Tab-separated table of C-alpha atoms in Angstrom:
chain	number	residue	atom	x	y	z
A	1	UNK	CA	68.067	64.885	72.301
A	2	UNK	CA	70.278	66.149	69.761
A	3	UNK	CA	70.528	63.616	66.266
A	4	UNK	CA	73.451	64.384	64.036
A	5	UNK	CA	73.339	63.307	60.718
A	6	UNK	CA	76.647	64.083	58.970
A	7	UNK	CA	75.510	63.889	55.800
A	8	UNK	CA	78.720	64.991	53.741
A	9	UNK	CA	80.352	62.505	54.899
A	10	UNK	CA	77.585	59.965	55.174
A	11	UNK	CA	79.220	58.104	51.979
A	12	UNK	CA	82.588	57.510	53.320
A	13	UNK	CA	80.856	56.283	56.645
A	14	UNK	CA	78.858	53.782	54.648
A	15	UNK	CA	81.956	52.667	53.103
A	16	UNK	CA	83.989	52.224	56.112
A	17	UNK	CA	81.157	50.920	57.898
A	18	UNK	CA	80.825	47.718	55.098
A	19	UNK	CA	83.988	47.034	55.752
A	20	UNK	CA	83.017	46.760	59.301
A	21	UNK	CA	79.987	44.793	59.139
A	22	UNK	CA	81.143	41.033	59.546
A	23	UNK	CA	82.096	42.504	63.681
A	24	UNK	CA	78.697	44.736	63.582
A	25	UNK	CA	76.134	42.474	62.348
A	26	UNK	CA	77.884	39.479	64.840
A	27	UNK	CA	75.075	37.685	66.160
A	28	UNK	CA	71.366	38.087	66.135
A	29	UNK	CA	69.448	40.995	65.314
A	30	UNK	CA	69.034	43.383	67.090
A	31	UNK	CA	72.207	43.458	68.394
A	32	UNK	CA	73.453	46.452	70.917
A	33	UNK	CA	77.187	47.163	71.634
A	34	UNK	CA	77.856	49.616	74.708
A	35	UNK	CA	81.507	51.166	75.627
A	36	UNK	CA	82.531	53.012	78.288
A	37	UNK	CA	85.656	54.595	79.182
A	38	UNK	CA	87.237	52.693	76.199
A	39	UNK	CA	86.427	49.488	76.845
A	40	UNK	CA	83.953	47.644	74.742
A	41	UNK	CA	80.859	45.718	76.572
A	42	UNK	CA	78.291	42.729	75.696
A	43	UNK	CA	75.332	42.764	74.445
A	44	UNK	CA	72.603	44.931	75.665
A	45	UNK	CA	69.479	42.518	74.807
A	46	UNK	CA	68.036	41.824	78.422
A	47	UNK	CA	68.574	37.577	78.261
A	48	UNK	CA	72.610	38.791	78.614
A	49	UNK	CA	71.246	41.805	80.937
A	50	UNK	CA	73.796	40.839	83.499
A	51	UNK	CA	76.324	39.773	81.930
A	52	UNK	CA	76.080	43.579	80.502
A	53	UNK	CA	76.121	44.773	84.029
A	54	UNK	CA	78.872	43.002	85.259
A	55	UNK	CA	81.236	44.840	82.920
A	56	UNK	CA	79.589	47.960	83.684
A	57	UNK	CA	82.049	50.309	85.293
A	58	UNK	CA	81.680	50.864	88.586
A	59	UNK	CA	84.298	53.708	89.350
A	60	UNK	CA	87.196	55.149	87.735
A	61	UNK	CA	90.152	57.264	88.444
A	62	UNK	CA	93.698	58.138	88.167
A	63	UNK	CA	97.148	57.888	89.346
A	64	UNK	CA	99.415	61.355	89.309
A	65	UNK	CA	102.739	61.851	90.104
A	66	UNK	CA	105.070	64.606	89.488
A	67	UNK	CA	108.340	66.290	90.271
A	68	UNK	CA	108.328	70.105	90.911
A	69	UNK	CA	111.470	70.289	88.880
A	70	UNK	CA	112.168	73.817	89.518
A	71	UNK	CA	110.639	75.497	92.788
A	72	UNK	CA	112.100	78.778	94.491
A	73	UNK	CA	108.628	79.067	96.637
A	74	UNK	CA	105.817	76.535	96.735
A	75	UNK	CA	105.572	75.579	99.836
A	76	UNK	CA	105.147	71.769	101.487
A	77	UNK	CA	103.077	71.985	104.438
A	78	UNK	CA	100.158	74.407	105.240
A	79	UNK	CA	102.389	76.310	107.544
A	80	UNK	CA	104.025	77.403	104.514
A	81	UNK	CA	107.504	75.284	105.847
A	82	UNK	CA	109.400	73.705	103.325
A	83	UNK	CA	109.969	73.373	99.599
A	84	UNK	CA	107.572	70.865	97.837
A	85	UNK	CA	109.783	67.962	95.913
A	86	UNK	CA	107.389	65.692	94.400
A	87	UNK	CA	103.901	65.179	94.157
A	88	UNK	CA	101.154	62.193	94.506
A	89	UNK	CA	97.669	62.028	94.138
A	90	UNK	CA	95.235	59.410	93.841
A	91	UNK	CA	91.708	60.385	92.245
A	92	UNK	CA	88.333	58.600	92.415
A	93	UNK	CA	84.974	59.158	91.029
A	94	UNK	CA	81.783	57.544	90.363
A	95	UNK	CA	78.599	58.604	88.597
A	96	UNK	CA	75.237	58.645	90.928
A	97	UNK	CA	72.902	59.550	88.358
A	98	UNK	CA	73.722	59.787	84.990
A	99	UNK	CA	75.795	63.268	84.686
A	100	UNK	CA	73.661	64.792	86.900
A	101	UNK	CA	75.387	63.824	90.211
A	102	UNK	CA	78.580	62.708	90.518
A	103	UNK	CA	80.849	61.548	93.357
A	104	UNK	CA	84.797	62.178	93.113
A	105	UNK	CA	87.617	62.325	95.620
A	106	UNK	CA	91.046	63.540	95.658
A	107	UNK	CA	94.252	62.189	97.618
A	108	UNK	CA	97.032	65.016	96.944
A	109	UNK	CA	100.381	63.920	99.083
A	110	UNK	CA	103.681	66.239	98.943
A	111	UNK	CA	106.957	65.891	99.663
A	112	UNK	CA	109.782	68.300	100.495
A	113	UNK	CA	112.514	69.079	98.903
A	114	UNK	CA	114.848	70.532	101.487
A	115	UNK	CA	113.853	67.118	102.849
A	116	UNK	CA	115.141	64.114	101.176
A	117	UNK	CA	112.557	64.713	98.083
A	118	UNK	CA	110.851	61.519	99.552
A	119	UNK	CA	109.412	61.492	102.805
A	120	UNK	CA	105.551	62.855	102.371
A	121	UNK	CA	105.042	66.012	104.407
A	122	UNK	CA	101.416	67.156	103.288
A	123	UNK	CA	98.006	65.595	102.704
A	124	UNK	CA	95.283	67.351	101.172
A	125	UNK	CA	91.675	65.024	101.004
A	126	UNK	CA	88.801	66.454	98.912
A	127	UNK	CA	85.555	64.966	99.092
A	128	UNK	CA	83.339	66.214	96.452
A	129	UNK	CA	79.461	66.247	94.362
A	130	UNK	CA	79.554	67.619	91.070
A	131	UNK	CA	76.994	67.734	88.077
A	132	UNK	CA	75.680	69.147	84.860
A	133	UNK	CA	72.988	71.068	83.521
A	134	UNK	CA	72.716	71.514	80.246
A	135	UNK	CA	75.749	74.359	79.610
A	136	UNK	CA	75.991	74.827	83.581
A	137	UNK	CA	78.286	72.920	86.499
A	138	UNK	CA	77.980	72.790	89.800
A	139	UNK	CA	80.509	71.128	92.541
A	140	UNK	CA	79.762	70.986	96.031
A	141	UNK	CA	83.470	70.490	97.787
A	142	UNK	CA	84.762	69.796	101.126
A	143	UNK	CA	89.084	70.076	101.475
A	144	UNK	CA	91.180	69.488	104.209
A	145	UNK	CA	95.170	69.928	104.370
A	146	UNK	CA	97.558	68.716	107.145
A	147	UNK	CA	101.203	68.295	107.473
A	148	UNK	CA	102.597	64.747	107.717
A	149	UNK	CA	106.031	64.749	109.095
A	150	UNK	CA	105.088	66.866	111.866
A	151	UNK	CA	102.414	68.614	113.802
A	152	UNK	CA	101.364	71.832	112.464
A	153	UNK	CA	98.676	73.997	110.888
A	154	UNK	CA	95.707	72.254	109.449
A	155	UNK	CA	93.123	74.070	107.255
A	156	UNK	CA	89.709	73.030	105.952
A	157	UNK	CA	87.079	74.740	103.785
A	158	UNK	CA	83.660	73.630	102.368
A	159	UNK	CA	82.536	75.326	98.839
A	160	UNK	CA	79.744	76.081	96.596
A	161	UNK	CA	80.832	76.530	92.791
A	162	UNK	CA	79.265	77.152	89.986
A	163	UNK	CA	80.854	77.265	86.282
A	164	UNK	CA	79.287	78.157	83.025
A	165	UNK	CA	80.363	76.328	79.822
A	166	UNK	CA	82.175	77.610	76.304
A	167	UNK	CA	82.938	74.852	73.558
A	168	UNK	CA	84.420	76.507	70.068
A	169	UNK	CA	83.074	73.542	67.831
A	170	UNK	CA	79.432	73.570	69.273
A	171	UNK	CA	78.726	77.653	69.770
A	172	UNK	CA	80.992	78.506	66.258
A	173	UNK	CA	80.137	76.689	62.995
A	174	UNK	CA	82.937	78.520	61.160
A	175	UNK	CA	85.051	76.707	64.060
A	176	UNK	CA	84.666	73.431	62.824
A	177	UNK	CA	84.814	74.127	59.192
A	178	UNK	CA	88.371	76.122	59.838
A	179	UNK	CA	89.551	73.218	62.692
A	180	UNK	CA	87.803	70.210	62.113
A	181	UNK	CA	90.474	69.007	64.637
A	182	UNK	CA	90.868	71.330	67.205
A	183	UNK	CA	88.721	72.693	69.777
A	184	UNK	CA	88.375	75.476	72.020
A	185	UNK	CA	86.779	74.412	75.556
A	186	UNK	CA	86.490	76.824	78.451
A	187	UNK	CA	84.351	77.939	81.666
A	188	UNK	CA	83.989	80.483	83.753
A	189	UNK	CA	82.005	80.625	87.394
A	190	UNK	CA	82.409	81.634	91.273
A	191	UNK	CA	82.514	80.148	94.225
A	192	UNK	CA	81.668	80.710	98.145
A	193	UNK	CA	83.848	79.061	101.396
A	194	UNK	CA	80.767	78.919	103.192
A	195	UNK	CA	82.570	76.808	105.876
A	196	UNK	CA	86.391	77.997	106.186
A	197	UNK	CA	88.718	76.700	109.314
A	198	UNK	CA	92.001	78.549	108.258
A	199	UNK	CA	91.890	78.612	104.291
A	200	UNK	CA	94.000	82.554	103.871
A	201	UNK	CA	92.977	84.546	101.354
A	202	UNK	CA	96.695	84.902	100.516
A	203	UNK	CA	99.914	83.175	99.528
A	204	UNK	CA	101.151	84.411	102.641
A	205	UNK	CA	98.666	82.920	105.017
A	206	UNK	CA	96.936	85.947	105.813
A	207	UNK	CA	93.542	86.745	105.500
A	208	UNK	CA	90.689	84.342	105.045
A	209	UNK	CA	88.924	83.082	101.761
A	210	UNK	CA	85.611	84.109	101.517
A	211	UNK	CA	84.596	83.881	97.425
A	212	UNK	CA	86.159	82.509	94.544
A	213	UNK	CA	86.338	83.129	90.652
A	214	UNK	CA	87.319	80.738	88.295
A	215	UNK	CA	88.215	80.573	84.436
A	216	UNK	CA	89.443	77.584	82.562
A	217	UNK	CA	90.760	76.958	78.879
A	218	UNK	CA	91.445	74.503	76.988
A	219	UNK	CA	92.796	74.258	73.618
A	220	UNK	CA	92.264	71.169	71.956
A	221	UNK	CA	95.239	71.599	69.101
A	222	UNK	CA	95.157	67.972	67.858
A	223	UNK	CA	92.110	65.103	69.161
A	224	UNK	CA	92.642	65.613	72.550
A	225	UNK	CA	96.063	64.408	72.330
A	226	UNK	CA	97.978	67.720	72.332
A	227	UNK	CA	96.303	70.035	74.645
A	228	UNK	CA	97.342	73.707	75.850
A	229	UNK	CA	95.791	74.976	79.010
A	230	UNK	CA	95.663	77.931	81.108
A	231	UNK	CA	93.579	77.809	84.661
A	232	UNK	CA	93.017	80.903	86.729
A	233	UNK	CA	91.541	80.535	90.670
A	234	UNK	CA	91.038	83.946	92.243
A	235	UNK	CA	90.192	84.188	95.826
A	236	UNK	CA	88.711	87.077	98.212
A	237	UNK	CA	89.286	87.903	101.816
A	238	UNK	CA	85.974	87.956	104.146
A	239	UNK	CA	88.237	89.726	106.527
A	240	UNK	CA	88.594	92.737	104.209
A	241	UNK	CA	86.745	96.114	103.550
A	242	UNK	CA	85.933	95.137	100.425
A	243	UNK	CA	84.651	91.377	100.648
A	244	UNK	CA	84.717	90.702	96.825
A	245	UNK	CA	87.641	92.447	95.904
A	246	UNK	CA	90.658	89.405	95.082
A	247	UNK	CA	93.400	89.172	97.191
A	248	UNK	CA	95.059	86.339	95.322
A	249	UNK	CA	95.433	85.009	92.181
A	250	UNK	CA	96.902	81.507	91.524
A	251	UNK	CA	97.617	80.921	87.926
A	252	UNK	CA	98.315	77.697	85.788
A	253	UNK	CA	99.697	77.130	82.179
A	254	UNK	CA	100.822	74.430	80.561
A	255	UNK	CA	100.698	71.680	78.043
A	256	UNK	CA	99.184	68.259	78.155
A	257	UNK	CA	100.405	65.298	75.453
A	258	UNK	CA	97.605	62.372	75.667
A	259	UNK	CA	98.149	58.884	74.723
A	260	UNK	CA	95.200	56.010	75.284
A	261	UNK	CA	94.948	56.529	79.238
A	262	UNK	CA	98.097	58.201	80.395
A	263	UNK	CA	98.853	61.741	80.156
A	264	UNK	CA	102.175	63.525	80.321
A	265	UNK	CA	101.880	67.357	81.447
A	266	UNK	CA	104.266	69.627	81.807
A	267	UNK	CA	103.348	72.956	83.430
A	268	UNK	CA	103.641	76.358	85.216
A	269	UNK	CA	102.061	77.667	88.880
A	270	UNK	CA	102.289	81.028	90.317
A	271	UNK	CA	100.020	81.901	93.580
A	272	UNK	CA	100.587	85.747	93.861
A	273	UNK	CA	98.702	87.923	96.479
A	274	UNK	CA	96.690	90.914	94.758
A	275	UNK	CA	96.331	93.699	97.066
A	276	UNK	CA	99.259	94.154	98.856
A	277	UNK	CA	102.886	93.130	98.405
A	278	UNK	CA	103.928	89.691	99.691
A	279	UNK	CA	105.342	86.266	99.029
A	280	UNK	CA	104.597	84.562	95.663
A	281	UNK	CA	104.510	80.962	95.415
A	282	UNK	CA	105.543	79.421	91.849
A	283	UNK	CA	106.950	76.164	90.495
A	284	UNK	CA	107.690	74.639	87.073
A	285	UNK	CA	106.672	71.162	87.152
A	286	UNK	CA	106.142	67.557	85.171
A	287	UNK	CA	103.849	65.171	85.775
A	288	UNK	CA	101.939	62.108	84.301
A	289	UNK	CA	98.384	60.847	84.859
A	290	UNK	CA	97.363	57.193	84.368
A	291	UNK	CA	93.547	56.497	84.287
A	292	UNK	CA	91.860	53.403	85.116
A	293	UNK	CA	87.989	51.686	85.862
A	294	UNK	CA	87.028	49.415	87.810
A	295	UNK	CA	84.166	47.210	86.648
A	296	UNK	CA	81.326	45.756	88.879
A	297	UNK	CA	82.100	42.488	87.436
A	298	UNK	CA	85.577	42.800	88.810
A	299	UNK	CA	85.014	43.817	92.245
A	300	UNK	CA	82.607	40.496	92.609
A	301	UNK	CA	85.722	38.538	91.508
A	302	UNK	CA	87.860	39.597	94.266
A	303	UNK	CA	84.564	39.038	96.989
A	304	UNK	CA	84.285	42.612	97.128
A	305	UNK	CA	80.805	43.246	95.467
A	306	UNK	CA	77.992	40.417	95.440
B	1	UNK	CA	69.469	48.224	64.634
B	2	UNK	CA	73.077	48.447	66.233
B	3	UNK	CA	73.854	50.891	68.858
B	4	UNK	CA	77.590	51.998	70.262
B	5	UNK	CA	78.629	54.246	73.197
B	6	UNK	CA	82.137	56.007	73.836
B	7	UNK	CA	82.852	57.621	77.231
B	8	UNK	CA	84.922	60.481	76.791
B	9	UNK	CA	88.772	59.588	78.199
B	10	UNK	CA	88.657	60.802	81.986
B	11	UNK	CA	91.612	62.350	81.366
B	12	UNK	CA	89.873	64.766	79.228
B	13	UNK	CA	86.922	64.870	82.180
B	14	UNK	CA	88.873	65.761	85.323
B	15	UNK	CA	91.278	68.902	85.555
B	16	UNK	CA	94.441	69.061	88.056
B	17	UNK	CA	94.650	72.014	89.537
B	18	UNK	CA	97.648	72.741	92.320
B	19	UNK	CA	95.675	70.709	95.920
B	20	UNK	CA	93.009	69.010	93.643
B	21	UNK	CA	91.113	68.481	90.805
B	22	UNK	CA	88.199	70.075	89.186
B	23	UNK	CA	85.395	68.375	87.102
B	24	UNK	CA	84.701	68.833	84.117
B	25	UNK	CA	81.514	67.718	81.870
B	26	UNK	CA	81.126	63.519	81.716
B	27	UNK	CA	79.960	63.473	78.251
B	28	UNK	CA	80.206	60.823	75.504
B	29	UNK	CA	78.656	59.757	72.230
B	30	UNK	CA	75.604	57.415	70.907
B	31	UNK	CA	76.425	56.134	67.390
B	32	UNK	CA	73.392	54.358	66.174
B	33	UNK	CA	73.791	52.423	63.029
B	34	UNK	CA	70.646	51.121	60.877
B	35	UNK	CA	71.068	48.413	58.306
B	36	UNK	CA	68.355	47.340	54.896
B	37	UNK	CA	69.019	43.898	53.415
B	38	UNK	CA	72.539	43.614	55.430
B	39	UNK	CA	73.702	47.146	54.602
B	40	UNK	CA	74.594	50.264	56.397
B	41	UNK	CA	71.737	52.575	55.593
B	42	UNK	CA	71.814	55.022	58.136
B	43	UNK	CA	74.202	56.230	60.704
B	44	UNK	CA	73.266	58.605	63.558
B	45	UNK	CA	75.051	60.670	66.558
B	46	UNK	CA	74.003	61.851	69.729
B	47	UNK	CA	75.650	63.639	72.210
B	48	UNK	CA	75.415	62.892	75.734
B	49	UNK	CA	74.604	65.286	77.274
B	50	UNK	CA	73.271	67.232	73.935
B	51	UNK	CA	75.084	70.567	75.472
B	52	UNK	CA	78.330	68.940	74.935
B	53	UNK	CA	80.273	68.506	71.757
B	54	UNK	CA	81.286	64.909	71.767
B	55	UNK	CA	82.075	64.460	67.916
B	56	UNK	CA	85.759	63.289	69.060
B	57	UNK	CA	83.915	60.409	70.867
B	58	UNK	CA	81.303	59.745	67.723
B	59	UNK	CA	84.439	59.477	65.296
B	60	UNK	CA	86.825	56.678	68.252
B	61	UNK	CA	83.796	54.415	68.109
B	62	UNK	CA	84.893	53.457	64.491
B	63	UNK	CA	88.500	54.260	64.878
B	64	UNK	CA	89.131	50.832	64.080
B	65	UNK	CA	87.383	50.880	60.888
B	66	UNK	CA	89.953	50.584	57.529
């Protein structure tokens, strides 16, 4: 348990804080407040226990959608057919235990381009565990993407990954001194397809995945609200001589402008093969992100939950 | 004794990548808040978990503070 006590600023707190105190000191002593994902809660003093628990959150999630606004490559279907247009996704997640297991899924729909821009042509599901320890993540992920319009190629994979953690204003104290509002956040880790029904180890659909290495940054230029990031996802071919040597490299920058629970992102993909010359998938593309929770208290209202 | 949590903003908590997403660490902050004779006398953060830094999440819980 780690207890901060900033105590430079500990008089300015105070003062603030008395100006607060008619709202804090509401109702008898002692009085608990709980928030999650923004949104503040009753009373934790056990009389009100479920009262507390209704408006406890039971999942939460996002809405994406984004236009590709300029693709030469980026396919639309696993067959590698088409030119993606736009793209939805629907996300979902709920904590198990604490951050120690988590539950998330992902609902990623395309469409093509060279095909009215609306009419969906690809579904990737991902079915997913993820959790923390201490500086280390794991995610334990199952994928599988199929064409919509029209029979075709499907491909599946299962994975083990495993990410190790970086944060500038923890590991650097003459971070926060220089930035007090910025932040550096990144990982690092690899990966292994243990299960893999036609996921290539290229942009070209040759090969098939066998490891992969991740890196993620983020930096954190103004409270979370102006964010640069660059993502990296490298994968290697268990049909090759050398079976953790990478064969692809699929890269991601961009730039993320936060606002309360919506997110506007505008960003860069290029999937390039590694050993060998080949076709290179890359888009420019815009997208924004609305997040949302769902409370136990709600789901009983609708007859959903008793 | 009053005590206050923040989730972090999922937004922050969940990465897009090109065919999904990729987690990153739920975290938030504890702000715990002792008062003497009707005043503030102590105010206290914790991190949750400790390995992450959640001071963003500390400082929105009294955002709405003048």
């Amino acid at each position: 348990m780690m207890q901060r006590q900033h105590k430079g600023r500990r008089v300015l707190r105070l003062a603030l804080l008395a100006c607060c105190l008619p709202f804090l000191t509401y109702g008898p002593p002692p009085a608990h407040g709980l928030e999650k994902y923004g949104r503040p809660l009753p009373s934790m003093d056990e009389p009100n226990h479920e009262t507390r628990e209704e408006e406890e959150t039971l999942f939460g999630g996002y809405l994406l959608t984004g236009a590709f606004v300029k693709n030469p490559t980026f396919a639309a279907r696993p067959d590698n057919t088409g030119l993606v247009g736009m793209r939805h996704m629907l996300h979902l997640e709920t904590d198990l235990y604490k951050q120690y297991l988590t539950f998330y899924t992902d609902q990623n729909f395309f469409s093509d381009r060279t095909n009215g821009w609306i009419t969906l042509s690809e579904w990737d599901a991902t079915f997913a565990f993820t959790g923390v320890i201490d500086r280390f993540n794991w995610r334990l992920q199952y994928e599988h993407d199929a064409p919509l319009d029209r029979r075709g190629l499907k491909q599946a994979y299962a994975d083990a990954l495993v990410t190790a953690r970086f944060q500038a204003t923890q590991d650097f104290t003459w971070w926060r001194r220089t930035f007090p509002n910025q932040n550096l956040t990144a990982y690092a880790g690899a990966g292994w397809l243990f299960h893999n029904s036609q996921y290539f180890a290229r942009p070209n659909n040759t090969g098939r995945a066998l490891f992969r290495y991740v890196a993620h940054a983020d930096l954190d230029l103004y409270k979370n609200k102006v964010v640069l990031y660059a993502d990296t996802n490298l994968f290697t071919d268990r049909e090759a001589n050398n079976t953790l040597n990478p064969t692809e490299l699929d890269w991601i920058v961009g730039i993320a402008l936060r606002w309360k629970d919506t997110e506007l992102a505008f960003y860069r993909e290029e999937d390039r093969p590694l050993d060998q010359a080949g076709l290179v998938q890359k888009y420019y593309a815009v997208q924004l992100r609305f997040a949302f929770d769902v409370s136990k208290g709600a789901m009983e209202r609708v007859g959903l939950r008793r | 004794m009053l005590r206050y949590y923040k989730e972090a903003p999922l937004l922050e908590e969940s990465m897009v990548g090109s065919r999904s997403s990729r987690p990153t660490v739920h975290h938030g902050c504890w702000a715990t808040v002792l008062l003497r004779n009707e005043r503030v006398d102590q105010v206290g953060y914790r991190f949750v978990p400790n390995s992450v830094d959640a001071s963003n999440d500390c400082e929105a819980i009294f955002a709405n503070c003048p």
